[in-house]
Coordinates of C-alpha atoms and ligand atoms in Angstrom, one line a residue:
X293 CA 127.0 -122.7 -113.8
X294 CA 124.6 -123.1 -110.6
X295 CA 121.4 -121.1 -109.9
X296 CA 119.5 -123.3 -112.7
X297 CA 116.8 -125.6 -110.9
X298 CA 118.8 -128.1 -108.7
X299 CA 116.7 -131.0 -108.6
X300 CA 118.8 -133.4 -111.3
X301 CA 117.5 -136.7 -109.4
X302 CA 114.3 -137.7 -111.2
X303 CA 111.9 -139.1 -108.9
X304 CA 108.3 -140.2 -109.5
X305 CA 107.4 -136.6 -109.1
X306 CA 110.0 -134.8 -111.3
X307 CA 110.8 -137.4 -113.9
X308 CA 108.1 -136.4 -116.5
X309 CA 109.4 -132.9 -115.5
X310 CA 113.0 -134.0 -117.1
X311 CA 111.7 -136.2 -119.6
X312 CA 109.9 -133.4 -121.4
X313 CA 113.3 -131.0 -120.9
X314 CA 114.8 -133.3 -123.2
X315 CA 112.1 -132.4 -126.2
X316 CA 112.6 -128.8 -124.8
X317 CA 109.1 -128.6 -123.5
X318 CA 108.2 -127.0 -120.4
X319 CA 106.0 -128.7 -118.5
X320 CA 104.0 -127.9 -114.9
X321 CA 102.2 -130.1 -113.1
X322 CA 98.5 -129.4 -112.6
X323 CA 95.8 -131.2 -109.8
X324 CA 93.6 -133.9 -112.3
X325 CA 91.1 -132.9 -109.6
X326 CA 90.7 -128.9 -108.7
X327 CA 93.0 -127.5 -111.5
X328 CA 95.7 -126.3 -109.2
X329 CA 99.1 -125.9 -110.3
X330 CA 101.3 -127.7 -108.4
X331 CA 104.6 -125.4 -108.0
X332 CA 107.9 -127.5 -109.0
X333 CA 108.6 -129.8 -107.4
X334 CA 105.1 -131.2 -107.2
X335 CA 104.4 -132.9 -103.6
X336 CA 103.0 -135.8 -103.6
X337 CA 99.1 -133.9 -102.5
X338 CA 97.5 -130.8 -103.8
X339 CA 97.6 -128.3 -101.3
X340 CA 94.3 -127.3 -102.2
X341 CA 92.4 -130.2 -101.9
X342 CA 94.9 -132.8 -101.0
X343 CA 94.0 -135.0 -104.4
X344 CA 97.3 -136.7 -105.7
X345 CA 97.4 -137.4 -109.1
X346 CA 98.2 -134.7 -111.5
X347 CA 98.9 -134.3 -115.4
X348 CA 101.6 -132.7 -117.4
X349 CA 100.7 -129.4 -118.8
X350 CA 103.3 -128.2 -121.8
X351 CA 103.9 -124.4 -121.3
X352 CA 104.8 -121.1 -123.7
X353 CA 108.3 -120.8 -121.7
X354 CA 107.9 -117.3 -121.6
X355 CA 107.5 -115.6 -118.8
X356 CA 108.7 -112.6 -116.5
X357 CA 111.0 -111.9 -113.8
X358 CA 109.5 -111.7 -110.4
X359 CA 112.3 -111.1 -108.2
X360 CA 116.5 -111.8 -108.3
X361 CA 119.3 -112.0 -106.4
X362 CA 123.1 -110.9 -108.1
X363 CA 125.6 -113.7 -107.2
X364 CA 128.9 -111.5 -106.2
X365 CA 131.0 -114.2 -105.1
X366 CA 131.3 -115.7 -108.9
X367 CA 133.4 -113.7 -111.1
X368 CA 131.8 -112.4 -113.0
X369 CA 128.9 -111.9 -110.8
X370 CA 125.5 -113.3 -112.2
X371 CA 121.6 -113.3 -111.8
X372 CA 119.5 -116.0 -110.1
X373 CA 116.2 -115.0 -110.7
X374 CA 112.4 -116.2 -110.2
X375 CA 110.5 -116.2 -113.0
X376 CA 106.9 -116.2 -112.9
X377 CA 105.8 -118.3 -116.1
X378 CA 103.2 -116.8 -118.7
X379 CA 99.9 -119.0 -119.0
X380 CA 100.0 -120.8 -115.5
X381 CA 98.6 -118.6 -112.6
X382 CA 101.2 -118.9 -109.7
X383 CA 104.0 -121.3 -110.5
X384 CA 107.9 -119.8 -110.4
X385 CA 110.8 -121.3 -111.5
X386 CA 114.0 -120.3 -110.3
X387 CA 116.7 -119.8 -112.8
X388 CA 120.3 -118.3 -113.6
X389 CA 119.5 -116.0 -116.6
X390 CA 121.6 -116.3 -119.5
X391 CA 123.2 -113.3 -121.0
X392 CA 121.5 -111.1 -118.3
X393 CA 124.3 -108.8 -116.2
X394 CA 123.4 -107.1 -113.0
X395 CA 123.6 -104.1 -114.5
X396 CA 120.7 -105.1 -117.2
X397 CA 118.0 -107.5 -115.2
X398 CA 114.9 -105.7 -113.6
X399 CA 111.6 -106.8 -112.3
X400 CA 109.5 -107.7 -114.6
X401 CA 111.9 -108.3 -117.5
X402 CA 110.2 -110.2 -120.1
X403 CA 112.3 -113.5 -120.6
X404 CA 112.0 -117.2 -122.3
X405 CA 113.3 -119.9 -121.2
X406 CA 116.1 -121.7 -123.1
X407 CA 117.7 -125.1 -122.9
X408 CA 121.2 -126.8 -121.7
X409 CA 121.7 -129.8 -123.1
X410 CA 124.4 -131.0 -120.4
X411 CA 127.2 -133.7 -121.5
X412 CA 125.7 -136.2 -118.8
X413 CA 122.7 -136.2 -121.2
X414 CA 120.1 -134.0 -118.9
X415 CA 118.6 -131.0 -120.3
X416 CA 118.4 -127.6 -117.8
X417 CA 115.8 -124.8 -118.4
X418 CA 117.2 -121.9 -118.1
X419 CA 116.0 -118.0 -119.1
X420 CA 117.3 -115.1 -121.1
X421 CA 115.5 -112.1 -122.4
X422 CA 113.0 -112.5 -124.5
X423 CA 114.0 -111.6 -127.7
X424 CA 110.5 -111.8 -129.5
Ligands
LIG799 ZN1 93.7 -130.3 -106.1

């Protein structure tokens, strides 16, 4: 399936990112300096304040959908969606959603992530609807 987030190359900047996936922890990066969330992937500098060191913030996973696009060339067609994350002001994650038709996803659907545990031994967030 594609849509999920593409980046499966850990780097210095993603790796912690990944590492965390595997636990099934979401984690955003945040400026150790201004508080900034740094939108995935994290840059190297804050855009705020240019500071380059951040920490590792563990998030709810729940979140809401911001906008989509349907994927009509697949059959059958799917969602890609951006999610805007509950409980970190500003920072999307793009995603397929899981078990989400066309017909059924709207802005502002309340989803949650949930986890692909790939045969190559990476874990993918992904979103469905939140079911709590
Ligand atoms: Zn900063």
């Amino acid at each position: 399936m594609s849509g999920a987030i593409p980046a499966l190359h850990p780097d210095r900047w993603t790796a912690p990112f990944w590492e965390a996936a595997r636990r099934h922890e979401l984690v955003i990066a945040r400026c150790t300096r201004c508080d900034t969330p740094r939108p995935m992937p994290p840059g190297p500098y804050c855009w705020a304040c240019d500071a380059g060191e951040v920490t590792w913030e563990r998030q709810p996973g729940t979140g809401e959908v911001f906008t989509y696009t349907v994927v009509r060339q697949a059959d059958p067609a799917y969602v890609v969606a951006v999610v805007a994350l509950d409980g970190i002001d500003g920072v999307r994650l793009q995603s397929d959603l899981v078990g989400v038709g066309p017909d059924e996803v709207r802005i502002g659907l309340p989803v949650e992530v949930v986890w692909d545990d790939r045969d190559d031994g990476t874990t993918v967030p992904r979103f469905a609807a939140r079911t709590t």
